[in-house]
């Protein structure tokens, strides 16, 4: 179907009136008749003879056609043709690492779809086509990181790879740790069927560290389809009755389960370091007391080796892992912690009536409402920061930036009841844990987590029916501009030839 992008240019066709007027303006003078005497002729008014006549009709036609084609080129000619997608077959998608168990769980459905002509593709980047029988007979290969992409991320990739109007049948386990974080939009018809894997209960060592009594604290995770729980136990590395195997290699201590039946046998490095925390303050003495109380609670709760010291001068010894700079003065260049800075930001003070939101990416706690009374102004032009805590309007109260390979937390409020209720909150100490002890935070879903999700939680969001129908009736558009230019040049050459020939004659 012929279509124009800018049909307003069609008004330029009115320019054909110019060659038409030129051709009509052909004035032919009357002839003079010679006679012997005019005595017998009566007096009459002088008359002139003229006639309007079209000549060189072919040239007129070509010149009008040139103007019409030029107007069409400016209007943007297109040719639309509908794509025939009715012949597209459906796809069967299964993960390579769970191929045998998944195909066994849904054998009847998969066999029926295969007989109907549905193609089998691996549910991984590239969505490679294969014969299901051959894939099942292949030896299990090593699983790559790309094959372990979240399901929702793979669905987003599938949206760009799969042909239009193709029915999708997806078969996967219903594990929460494979789902992803952002539900995608999908335009194709999809049937997603899930099952609970057979190995649906497991244990693993979340983390381990030496406490101040030189015993080892071990956090053990126990996961089932319904829940994942964590328990911290204290063990003696010299004990023979421990269910753990203790090893030292290349100066690093590690721990793992002795028996695979007890849990995952992958070793976990034991944290032997002492966390040295320095608090510097000048006029914010009360703020430092609140912070010290929270850090002391963390030390007692986690049984970590934490060395906490407060300084009122800038003569802070080197070797500090973390420095809390509770001051509005500039940080001297000679002061550099090993891991991170946490510093007060200086700026215009804004009085607000809002709340402080502790980001779930940095804390897995159930948060209570924390009132926010004052904050420092945050520059919208500030870039490169990751928002950790926010106010009720979505502006950062605490953000994280990498500066000279060092993690720097910028705090746009204060540890003070005049600014907010954070210091009175039960979440204060808990919210600081993932900042000073990142591996202590269990908010990230472990790869061995066996929790499952409901069917209505796993399926992607479908676009509106009108959008889907539009995709089915998709049209292929092809520009005709080159063809029109070719016609324009050809007609122009013919017109020039005819004009030159007429002038010679």
CSV table of C-alpha atoms in Angstrom, one decimal:
chain,number,residue,atom,x,y,z
A,1,UNK,CA,0.0,0.0,0.0
A,2,UNK,CA,1.4,3.4,-1.0
A,3,UNK,CA,1.8,5.9,1.8
A,4,UNK,CA,3.3,9.4,2.3
A,5,UNK,CA,5.1,10.6,5.4
A,6,UNK,CA,4.5,14.3,4.9
A,7,UNK,CA,1.5,14.7,2.6
A,8,UNK,CA,1.5,18.5,3.1
A,9,UNK,CA,4.1,18.7,0.4
A,10,UNK,CA,1.5,17.6,-2.1
A,11,UNK,CA,0.4,21.3,-2.2
A,12,UNK,CA,3.6,21.8,-4.2
A,13,UNK,CA,1.9,20.1,-7.1
A,14,UNK,CA,0.1,23.4,-7.7
A,15,UNK,CA,3.4,24.5,-9.3
A,16,UNK,CA,2.4,22.7,-12.5
A,17,UNK,CA,0.4,25.9,-13.3
A,18,UNK,CA,3.7,27.6,-14.2
A,19,UNK,CA,4.6,25.5,-17.3
A,20,UNK,CA,0.9,25.5,-18.2
A,21,UNK,CA,0.7,29.3,-18.2
A,22,UNK,CA,3.9,29.5,-20.2
A,23,UNK,CA,2.6,27.1,-22.9
A,24,UNK,CA,-0.7,28.9,-23.1
A,25,UNK,CA,0.9,32.3,-23.5
A,26,UNK,CA,1.5,31.7,-27.2
A,27,UNK,CA,0.4,34.9,-29.0
A,28,UNK,CA,-0.2,34.6,-32.7
A,29,UNK,CA,-0.4,37.9,-34.7
A,30,UNK,CA,-2.9,38.4,-37.5
A,31,UNK,CA,-1.9,38.5,-41.2
A,32,UNK,CA,-1.8,41.7,-43.4
A,33,UNK,CA,-3.9,41.5,-46.6
A,34,UNK,CA,-2.6,43.7,-49.5
A,35,UNK,CA,-5.2,45.2,-51.9
A,36,UNK,CA,-4.9,47.6,-54.9
A,37,UNK,CA,-7.2,50.4,-53.6
A,38,UNK,CA,-8.9,51.2,-50.3
A,39,UNK,CA,-11.3,53.8,-51.8
A,40,UNK,CA,-14.2,51.4,-51.8
A,41,UNK,CA,-13.5,50.3,-48.2
A,42,UNK,CA,-15.4,51.9,-45.4
A,43,UNK,CA,-13.9,53.1,-42.2
A,44,UNK,CA,-13.7,50.6,-39.4
A,45,UNK,CA,-12.0,50.3,-36.1
A,46,UNK,CA,-8.6,48.9,-36.0
A,47,UNK,CA,-8.6,45.3,-34.9
A,48,UNK,CA,-5.7,42.9,-34.0
A,49,UNK,CA,-5.9,39.1,-34.3
A,50,UNK,CA,-4.5,36.9,-31.5
A,51,UNK,CA,-5.0,33.2,-30.6
A,52,UNK,CA,-4.1,31.1,-27.5
A,53,UNK,CA,-3.0,27.6,-28.5
A,54,UNK,CA,-1.3,24.7,-26.7
A,55,UNK,CA,1.9,23.6,-28.5
A,56,UNK,CA,4.5,20.9,-27.7
A,57,UNK,CA,2.1,18.9,-25.6
A,58,UNK,CA,4.7,16.3,-24.8
A,59,UNK,CA,7.1,18.9,-23.3
A,60,UNK,CA,4.2,20.3,-21.3
A,61,UNK,CA,3.4,16.9,-19.9
A,62,UNK,CA,7.0,16.1,-19.0
A,63,UNK,CA,7.5,19.4,-17.2
A,64,UNK,CA,4.3,19.0,-15.2
A,65,UNK,CA,5.3,15.4,-14.4
A,66,UNK,CA,8.7,16.7,-13.1
A,67,UNK,CA,7.0,19.0,-10.6
A,68,UNK,CA,4.6,16.2,-9.5
A,69,UNK,CA,7.4,13.8,-8.8
A,70,UNK,CA,9.5,16.4,-7.0
A,71,UNK,CA,6.5,17.1,-4.7
A,72,UNK,CA,6.1,13.3,-4.0
A,73,UNK,CA,9.8,13.0,-3.1
A,74,UNK,CA,9.4,15.8,-0.6
A,75,UNK,CA,6.3,14.1,0.8
A,76,UNK,CA,8.3,10.9,1.6
A,77,UNK,CA,6.9,8.0,-0.4
A,78,UNK,CA,6.6,4.6,1.3
A,79,UNK,CA,5.3,1.2,0.4
A,80,UNK,CA,3.8,-0.8,3.2
A,81,UNK,CA,3.4,-4.6,2.9
A,82,UNK,CA,2.0,-6.8,5.7
A,83,UNK,CA,4.2,-9.5,7.1
A,84,UNK,CA,2.8,-13.0,6.9
A,85,UNK,CA,3.4,-14.4,10.4
A,86,UNK,CA,0.7,-17.0,10.5
A,87,UNK,CA,3.1,-19.7,9.5
A,88,UNK,CA,5.5,-19.2,12.5
A,89,UNK,CA,5.7,-22.3,14.7
A,90,UNK,CA,5.7,-22.3,18.5
A,91,UNK,CA,8.8,-22.7,20.7
A,92,UNK,CA,9.5,-25.1,23.6
A,93,UNK,CA,12.0,-23.5,26.0
A,94,UNK,CA,13.9,-25.5,28.7
A,95,UNK,CA,17.1,-24.8,30.6
A,96,UNK,CA,20.1,-26.8,29.7
A,97,UNK,CA,21.1,-27.5,33.3
A,98,UNK,CA,17.7,-28.8,34.2
A,99,UNK,CA,16.9,-30.5,30.9
A,100,UNK,CA,16.4,-34.1,32.0
A,101,UNK,CA,14.4,-33.4,35.1
A,102,UNK,CA,12.2,-30.8,33.4
A,103,UNK,CA,11.5,-32.9,30.4
A,104,UNK,CA,10.6,-35.8,32.7
A,105,UNK,CA,8.2,-33.6,34.7
A,106,UNK,CA,6.3,-32.4,31.6
A,107,UNK,CA,6.9,-35.4,29.2
A,108,UNK,CA,3.3,-35.6,28.0
A,109,UNK,CA,3.0,-31.9,27.3
A,110,UNK,CA,6.3,-31.7,25.5
A,111,UNK,CA,5.7,-34.8,23.4
A,112,UNK,CA,2.3,-33.4,22.3
A,113,UNK,CA,3.8,-30.0,21.4
A,114,UNK,CA,6.6,-31.7,19.4
A,115,UNK,CA,4.1,-33.6,17.4
A,116,UNK,CA,2.3,-30.3,16.5
A,117,UNK,CA,5.6,-29.0,15.1
A,118,UNK,CA,6.8,-26.9,18.0
A,119,UNK,CA,10.6,-26.3,17.9
A,120,UNK,CA,12.8,-27.0,20.9
A,121,UNK,CA,15.2,-24.2,22.0
A,122,UNK,CA,17.5,-23.9,25.0
A,123,UNK,CA,16.3,-21.3,27.5
A,124,UNK,CA,19.6,-19.4,27.6
A,125,UNK,CA,21.2,-16.4,25.7
A,126,UNK,CA,21.0,-17.1,21.9
A,127,UNK,CA,18.1,-19.5,22.4
A,128,UNK,CA,19.8,-22.1,20.2
A,129,UNK,CA,17.6,-24.5,18.2
A,130,UNK,CA,18.2,-28.2,18.9
A,131,UNK,CA,16.6,-31.6,18.6
A,132,UNK,CA,15.3,-32.5,22.1
A,133,UNK,CA,16.3,-36.2,21.7
A,134,UNK,CA,19.9,-35.3,20.9
A,135,UNK,CA,20.0,-32.8,23.7
A,136,UNK,CA,18.9,-35.4,26.2
A,137,UNK,CA,21.5,-37.8,25.1
A,138,UNK,CA,24.4,-35.3,25.4
A,139,UNK,CA,26.7,-35.4,28.4
A,140,UNK,CA,26.0,-32.7,30.9
A,141,UNK,CA,28.5,-29.8,30.2
A,142,UNK,CA,29.8,-27.2,32.6
A,143,UNK,CA,27.3,-24.5,33.4
A,144,UNK,CA,28.4,-21.0,32.3
A,145,UNK,CA,27.5,-17.7,34.0
A,146,UNK,CA,25.3,-16.7,31.1
A,147,UNK,CA,23.2,-19.8,31.5
A,148,UNK,CA,22.4,-18.8,35.1
A,149,UNK,CA,20.9,-15.4,34.1
A,150,UNK,CA,17.7,-14.7,35.9
A,151,UNK,CA,14.5,-15.9,34.2
A,152,UNK,CA,13.1,-12.4,33.8
A,153,UNK,CA,16.3,-11.2,32.2
A,154,UNK,CA,16.2,-14.1,29.7
A,155,UNK,CA,12.5,-13.3,29.0
A,156,UNK,CA,13.6,-9.8,28.1
A,157,UNK,CA,16.2,-11.1,25.7
A,158,UNK,CA,13.7,-13.5,24.2
A,159,UNK,CA,11.4,-10.6,23.4
A,160,UNK,CA,14.0,-9.4,20.8
A,161,UNK,CA,14.9,-12.8,19.4
A,162,UNK,CA,11.7,-14.7,18.9
A,163,UNK,CA,9.7,-14.2,15.6
A,164,UNK,CA,6.4,-12.4,15.7
A,165,UNK,CA,3.2,-14.3,16.5
A,166,UNK,CA,5.1,-17.3,18.0
A,167,UNK,CA,3.5,-19.2,20.8
A,168,UNK,CA,6.0,-19.9,23.7
A,169,UNK,CA,5.8,-22.8,26.1
A,170,UNK,CA,8.4,-22.4,28.9
A,171,UNK,CA,9.2,-25.1,31.4
A,172,UNK,CA,11.4,-24.2,34.4
A,173,UNK,CA,11.7,-24.9,38.2
A,174,UNK,CA,9.9,-22.4,40.4
A,175,UNK,CA,12.9,-21.2,42.4
A,176,UNK,CA,12.9,-17.7,43.8
A,177,UNK,CA,16.7,-17.3,43.4
A,178,UNK,CA,16.4,-17.7,39.6
A,179,UNK,CA,13.5,-15.2,39.1
A,180,UNK,CA,15.2,-11.8,39.0
A,181,UNK,CA,14.3,-8.3,40.2
A,182,UNK,CA,12.3,-6.6,37.5
A,183,UNK,CA,9.3,-8.2,35.9
A,184,UNK,CA,9.5,-7.8,32.1
A,185,UNK,CA,6.9,-6.9,29.5
A,186,UNK,CA,6.2,-9.6,26.9
A,187,UNK,CA,4.1,-9.3,23.8
A,188,UNK,CA,4.0,-13.0,22.7
A,189,UNK,CA,1.5,-15.6,23.9
A,190,UNK,CA,3.4,-17.5,26.7
A,191,UNK,CA,2.5,-20.6,28.7
A,192,UNK,CA,5.0,-20.8,31.6
A,193,UNK,CA,4.8,-24.1,33.6
A,194,UNK,CA,6.9,-24.7,36.7
A,195,UNK,CA,7.7,-27.4,39.2
A,196,UNK,CA,9.5,-27.9,42.5
A,197,UNK,CA,12.8,-29.6,42.0
A,198,UNK,CA,13.5,-32.9,43.8
A,199,UNK,CA,16.5,-31.5,45.8
A,200,UNK,CA,14.3,-29.0,47.5
A,201,UNK,CA,16.1,-28.9,50.9
A,202,UNK,CA,19.6,-27.8,51.5
A,203,UNK,CA,22.0,-26.2,53.9
A,204,UNK,CA,25.0,-24.0,53.4
A,205,UNK,CA,27.6,-21.9,55.3
A,206,UNK,CA,26.6,-18.3,54.9
A,207,UNK,CA,29.8,-16.9,56.5
A,208,UNK,CA,32.3,-17.6,59.3
A,209,UNK,CA,34.6,-15.5,61.4
A,210,UNK,CA,36.9,-15.6,64.4
A,211,UNK,CA,35.5,-13.9,67.5
A,212,UNK,CA,37.4,-12.3,70.3
A,213,UNK,CA,37.8,-15.6,72.2
A,214,UNK,CA,39.4,-17.2,69.1
A,215,UNK,CA,36.5,-19.5,68.6
A,216,UNK,CA,34.7,-19.5,65.2
A,217,UNK,CA,31.2,-18.2,64.7
A,218,UNK,CA,29.5,-19.9,61.8
A,219,UNK,CA,26.2,-18.7,60.2
A,220,UNK,CA,24.4,-21.7,58.8
A,221,UNK,CA,21.5,-21.3,56.3
A,222,UNK,CA,18.8,-23.9,56.1
A,223,UNK,CA,16.5,-23.6,53.0
A,224,UNK,CA,13.3,-25.3,52.0
A,225,UNK,CA,10.5,-24.4,49.5
A,226,UNK,CA,8.7,-22.5,52.2
A,227,UNK,CA,11.5,-20.5,54.0
A,228,UNK,CA,15.2,-20.0,54.6
A,229,UNK,CA,16.4,-19.6,58.1
A,230,UNK,CA,19.8,-18.6,59.6
A,231,UNK,CA,21.5,-19.8,62.7
A,232,UNK,CA,24.8,-18.7,64.1
A,233,UNK,CA,26.8,-21.3,66.1
A,234,UNK,CA,30.1,-21.1,67.9
A,235,UNK,CA,32.6,-24.0,67.3
A,236,UNK,CA,36.1,-24.9,68.5
A,237,UNK,CA,38.4,-25.5,65.5
A,238,UNK,CA,40.3,-28.0,67.5
A,239,UNK,CA,37.3,-30.2,68.4
A,240,UNK,CA,36.9,-33.5,66.6
A,241,UNK,CA,33.2,-33.6,67.1
A,242,UNK,CA,32.5,-30.6,64.9
A,243,UNK,CA,30.5,-31.3,61.8
A,244,UNK,CA,32.8,-28.9,60.0
A,245,UNK,CA,36.2,-29.5,58.4
A,246,UNK,CA,38.8,-26.8,59.2
A,247,UNK,CA,41.6,-26.1,56.8
A,248,UNK,CA,44.5,-23.6,56.4
A,249,UNK,CA,46.0,-23.1,53.0
A,250,UNK,CA,48.2,-20.2,51.8
A,251,UNK,CA,47.7,-18.4,55.1
A,252,UNK,CA,43.9,-18.4,54.7
A,253,UNK,CA,41.6,-20.4,57.0
A,254,UNK,CA,38.5,-22.0,55.5
A,255,UNK,CA,35.6,-24.1,56.7
A,256,UNK,CA,33.2,-26.6,55.0
A,257,UNK,CA,30.8,-29.4,55.9
A,258,UNK,CA,32.5,-32.8,56.5
A,259,UNK,CA,29.6,-34.7,55.1
A,260,UNK,CA,27.8,-33.6,51.8
A,261,UNK,CA,24.5,-34.8,53.3
A,262,UNK,CA,24.8,-32.0,55.9
A,263,UNK,CA,25.1,-29.3,53.3
A,264,UNK,CA,27.1,-27.8,50.5
A,265,UNK,CA,30.7,-28.9,50.6
A,266,UNK,CA,32.1,-25.7,49.1
A,267,UNK,CA,34.6,-24.2,51.5
A,268,UNK,CA,34.0,-20.7,53.0
A,269,UNK,CA,36.9,-18.4,53.9
A,270,UNK,CA,36.9,-17.6,57.6
A,271,UNK,CA,37.3,-13.9,58.3
A,272,UNK,CA,40.2,-13.5,60.7
A,273,UNK,CA,40.5,-9.7,60.5
A,274,UNK,CA,39.8,-7.1,63.2
A,275,UNK,CA,37.6,-4.3,62.0
A,276,UNK,CA,39.2,-1.0,63.1
A,277,UNK,CA,36.7,1.8,63.2
A,278,UNK,CA,37.6,5.4,64.0
A,279,UNK,CA,35.1,8.2,64.8
A,280,UNK,CA,36.3,11.7,64.4
A,281,UNK,CA,34.1,14.6,65.6
A,282,UNK,CA,34.5,18.2,66.7
A,283,UNK,CA,31.2,20.0,67.6
A,284,UNK,CA,29.0,16.9,67.1
A,285,UNK,CA,29.8,15.1,70.4
A,286,UNK,CA,26.3,13.9,71.0
A,287,UNK,CA,26.2,12.4,67.5
A,288,UNK,CA,29.3,10.4,68.2
A,289,UNK,CA,27.7,9.0,71.4
A,290,UNK,CA,24.7,7.7,69.5
A,291,UNK,CA,26.9,6.2,66.8
A,292,UNK,CA,29.3,4.5,69.3
A,293,UNK,CA,26.3,3.0,71.1
A,294,UNK,CA,25.0,1.5,67.8
A,295,UNK,CA,28.4,0.2,66.8
A,296,UNK,CA,28.9,-1.4,70.2
A,297,UNK,CA,25.6,-3.1,69.8
A,298,UNK,CA,26.7,-4.5,66.5
A,299,UNK,CA,29.9,-5.7,68.0
A,300,UNK,CA,28.0,-7.6,70.7
A,301,UNK,CA,25.3,-8.9,68.3
A,302,UNK,CA,27.8,-10.2,65.7
A,303,UNK,CA,30.6,-11.2,68.0
A,304,UNK,CA,33.0,-9.7,65.4
A,305,UNK,CA,36.4,-8.4,66.3
A,306,UNK,CA,35.8,-4.7,66.2
A,307,UNK,CA,38.2,-2.1,67.6
A,308,UNK,CA,36.3,1.2,68.0
A,309,UNK,CA,38.0,4.5,68.9
A,310,UNK,CA,36.8,8.1,69.0
A,311,UNK,CA,39.1,11.0,68.1
A,312,UNK,CA,38.7,14.7,68.6
A,313,UNK,CA,41.9,15.6,66.7
A,314,UNK,CA,42.9,14.8,63.1
A,315,UNK,CA,45.8,12.7,64.3
A,316,UNK,CA,44.1,9.4,63.5
A,317,UNK,CA,46.5,6.5,63.2
A,318,UNK,CA,46.8,4.7,59.9
A,319,UNK,CA,45.4,1.3,59.3
A,320,UNK,CA,41.8,2.2,60.1
A,321,UNK,CA,39.3,0.1,58.1
A,322,UNK,CA,36.5,2.6,58.5
A,323,UNK,CA,36.4,6.3,59.4
A,324,UNK,CA,33.2,8.0,60.4
A,325,UNK,CA,33.9,11.7,59.8
A,326,UNK,CA,31.3,13.5,61.9
A,327,UNK,CA,32.4,16.9,61.0
A,328,UNK,CA,31.7,19.6,58.4
A,329,UNK,CA,35.4,20.4,58.0
A,330,UNK,CA,37.3,19.2,55.0
A,331,UNK,CA,39.1,15.8,55.3
A,332,UNK,CA,42.9,16.1,55.2
A,333,UNK,CA,44.5,14.4,52.3
A,334,UNK,CA,46.8,12.4,54.6
A,335,UNK,CA,43.8,10.6,56.2
A,336,UNK,CA,42.8,7.6,54.2
A,337,UNK,CA,41.1,4.5,55.6
A,338,UNK,CA,41.6,1.0,54.1
A,339,UNK,CA,38.0,0.4,53.1
A,340,UNK,CA,35.6,3.3,53.5
A,341,UNK,CA,34.7,6.8,54.6
A,342,UNK,CA,31.4,7.8,56.2
A,343,UNK,CA,31.2,11.6,56.2
A,344,UNK,CA,28.8,14.4,57.0
A,345,UNK,CA,27.9,16.5,54.0
A,346,UNK,CA,27.7,20.3,54.4
A,347,UNK,CA,25.1,22.4,52.7
A,348,UNK,CA,22.0,24.5,53.0
A,349,UNK,CA,19.8,23.0,55.8
A,350,UNK,CA,16.2,22.2,54.7
A,351,UNK,CA,13.4,21.9,57.2
A,352,UNK,CA,11.1,19.1,56.0
A,353,UNK,CA,8.3,16.9,57.3
A,354,UNK,CA,9.2,13.5,55.7
A,355,UNK,CA,10.5,10.1,56.6
A,356,UNK,CA,13.8,8.2,56.3
A,357,UNK,CA,13.7,5.1,54.1
A,358,UNK,CA,16.4,2.5,54.6
A,359,UNK,CA,17.2,0.9,51.3
A,360,UNK,CA,16.5,-2.9,51.0
A,361,UNK,CA,19.7,-3.3,49.0
A,362,UNK,CA,21.7,-2.4,52.1
A,363,UNK,CA,19.5,-3.9,54.8
A,364,UNK,CA,17.2,-6.9,55.0
A,365,UNK,CA,15.4,-5.6,58.1
A,366,UNK,CA,11.7,-4.9,58.5
A,367,UNK,CA,11.7,-1.2,58.6
A,368,UNK,CA,9.6,1.1,60.8
A,369,UNK,CA,8.6,4.7,60.0
A,370,UNK,CA,11.5,7.0,60.9
A,371,UNK,CA,10.6,10.7,60.9
A,372,UNK,CA,12.9,13.1,59.2
A,373,UNK,CA,12.9,16.8,60.3
A,374,UNK,CA,15.9,18.3,58.7
A,375,UNK,CA,18.4,17.5,55.9
A,376,UNK,CA,21.2,19.1,53.9
A,377,UNK,CA,20.3,20.1,50.4
A,378,UNK,CA,21.1,17.5,47.7
A,379,UNK,CA,22.5,18.7,44.4
A,380,UNK,CA,20.6,17.2,41.4
A,381,UNK,CA,23.7,17.6,39.4
A,382,UNK,CA,25.6,15.2,41.6
A,383,UNK,CA,26.4,12.1,39.5
A,384,UNK,CA,27.9,8.7,40.0
A,385,UNK,CA,26.3,8.1,43.4
A,386,UNK,CA,24.3,5.1,44.5
A,387,UNK,CA,21.3,5.9,46.7
A,388,UNK,CA,21.5,3.9,50.0
A,389,UNK,CA,19.0,5.8,52.2
A,390,UNK,CA,16.3,8.2,50.9
A,391,UNK,CA,13.8,10.7,52.2
A,392,UNK,CA,10.1,10.4,51.5
A,393,UNK,CA,10.5,12.3,48.2
A,394,UNK,CA,13.1,9.9,46.8
A,395,UNK,CA,16.1,12.1,47.3
A,396,UNK,CA,19.2,10.5,48.8
A,397,UNK,CA,19.9,10.9,52.5
A,398,UNK,CA,22.9,8.6,52.2
A,399,UNK,CA,24.6,7.8,49.0
A,400,UNK,CA,27.7,5.8,48.1
A,401,UNK,CA,30.4,6.8,45.6
A,402,UNK,CA,33.7,5.3,44.6
A,403,UNK,CA,36.4,7.9,45.0
A,404,UNK,CA,40.0,7.0,44.3
A,405,UNK,CA,39.2,3.2,44.6
A,406,UNK,CA,37.6,4.0,48.1
A,407,UNK,CA,34.0,3.6,49.1
A,408,UNK,CA,32.7,6.9,50.4
A,409,UNK,CA,29.3,7.3,52.0
A,410,UNK,CA,27.9,10.8,52.0
A,411,UNK,CA,25.3,11.5,54.7
A,412,UNK,CA,23.0,14.5,54.2
A,413,UNK,CA,21.6,14.5,57.7
A,414,UNK,CA,22.9,13.9,61.2
A,415,UNK,CA,22.9,11.3,63.9
A,416,UNK,CA,20.8,13.6,66.1
A,417,UNK,CA,17.2,13.6,67.3
A,418,UNK,CA,16.8,17.2,66.2
A,419,UNK,CA,17.4,16.0,62.6
A,420,UNK,CA,15.6,12.7,62.6
A,421,UNK,CA,14.4,9.8,64.7
A,422,UNK,CA,17.0,7.3,63.4
A,423,UNK,CA,19.0,7.2,66.6
A,424,UNK,CA,15.9,6.2,68.6
A,425,UNK,CA,14.9,3.5,66.0
A,426,UNK,CA,15.4,-0.2,66.5
A,427,UNK,CA,16.7,-0.2,62.9
A,428,UNK,CA,19.7,2.1,63.6
A,429,UNK,CA,22.3,-0.5,64.5
A,430,UNK,CA,20.8,-3.1,62.0
A,431,UNK,CA,21.0,-0.6,59.2
A,432,UNK,CA,24.7,0.0,59.9
A,433,UNK,CA,25.6,-3.7,59.7
A,434,UNK,CA,25.8,-4.0,55.9
A,435,UNK,CA,27.9,-0.8,55.8
A,436,UNK,CA,30.6,-1.9,58.2
A,437,UNK,CA,30.3,-5.7,57.7
A,438,UNK,CA,29.0,-6.2,54.1
A,439,UNK,CA,29.2,-10.0,54.2
A,440,UNK,CA,27.1,-10.1,57.4
A,441,UNK,CA,24.0,-8.9,55.4
A,442,UNK,CA,21.9,-11.9,54.2
A,443,UNK,CA,19.6,-9.8,52.0
A,444,UNK,CA,21.0,-11.2,48.8
A,445,UNK,CA,19.5,-14.5,47.6
A,446,UNK,CA,22.0,-17.3,47.8
A,447,UNK,CA,22.3,-19.5,44.6
A,448,UNK,CA,21.3,-22.5,46.8
A,449,UNK,CA,18.2,-20.9,48.2
A,450,UNK,CA,15.3,-23.3,47.7
A,451,UNK,CA,12.4,-21.0,48.3
A,452,UNK,CA,9.7,-21.1,45.6
A,453,UNK,CA,7.3,-18.6,44.2
A,454,UNK,CA,3.6,-18.9,43.2
A,455,UNK,CA,2.7,-19.3,39.5
A,456,UNK,CA,1.0,-15.8,39.5
A,457,UNK,CA,4.2,-14.3,40.7
A,458,UNK,CA,6.5,-15.7,38.1
A,459,UNK,CA,4.8,-14.9,34.8
A,460,UNK,CA,5.8,-11.7,33.0
A,461,UNK,CA,3.5,-8.8,32.5
A,462,UNK,CA,1.8,-8.9,29.1
A,463,UNK,CA,1.4,-5.8,27.0
A,464,UNK,CA,-2.1,-4.6,26.2
A,465,UNK,CA,-4.2,-6.6,23.7
A,466,UNK,CA,-4.2,-3.7,21.3
A,467,UNK,CA,-0.4,-3.7,21.4
A,468,UNK,CA,-0.2,-7.4,20.8
A,469,UNK,CA,-2.7,-7.2,17.8
A,470,UNK,CA,-0.6,-4.4,16.4
A,471,UNK,CA,2.5,-6.7,16.6
A,472,UNK,CA,0.6,-9.5,14.8
A,473,UNK,CA,-0.5,-7.1,12.0
A,474,UNK,CA,3.0,-5.6,11.7
A,475,UNK,CA,3.7,-4.0,8.3
A,476,UNK,CA,7.0,-3.8,6.5
A,477,UNK,CA,7.8,-0.3,5.3
A,478,UNK,CA,10.1,0.4,2.3
A,479,UNK,CA,11.1,3.8,1.1
A,480,UNK,CA,10.4,4.6,-2.5
A,481,UNK,CA,12.5,7.8,-2.5
A,482,UNK,CA,15.4,6.3,-4.6
A,483,UNK,CA,13.0,5.1,-7.3
A,484,UNK,CA,11.3,8.5,-7.5
A,485,UNK,CA,14.7,10.2,-7.8
A,486,UNK,CA,15.6,7.9,-10.7
A,487,UNK,CA,12.3,8.7,-12.5
A,488,UNK,CA,12.9,12.4,-11.9
A,489,UNK,CA,16.4,12.4,-13.5
A,490,UNK,CA,15.2,10.2,-16.4
A,491,UNK,CA,12.3,12.5,-17.2
A,492,UNK,CA,14.5,15.6,-16.9
A,493,UNK,CA,16.9,14.2,-19.4
A,494,UNK,CA,14.1,13.5,-21.9
A,495,UNK,CA,12.7,17.0,-21.5
A,496,UNK,CA,16.1,18.6,-22.1
A,497,UNK,CA,16.6,16.5,-25.3
A,498,UNK,CA,13.2,17.5,-26.7
A,499,UNK,CA,13.8,21.1,-25.9
A,500,UNK,CA,17.2,21.1,-27.6
A,501,UNK,CA,15.8,19.4,-30.7
A,502,UNK,CA,12.9,21.9,-31.0
A,503,UNK,CA,15.4,24.8,-30.8
A,504,UNK,CA,17.5,23.4,-33.7
A,505,UNK,CA,14.4,23.1,-35.9
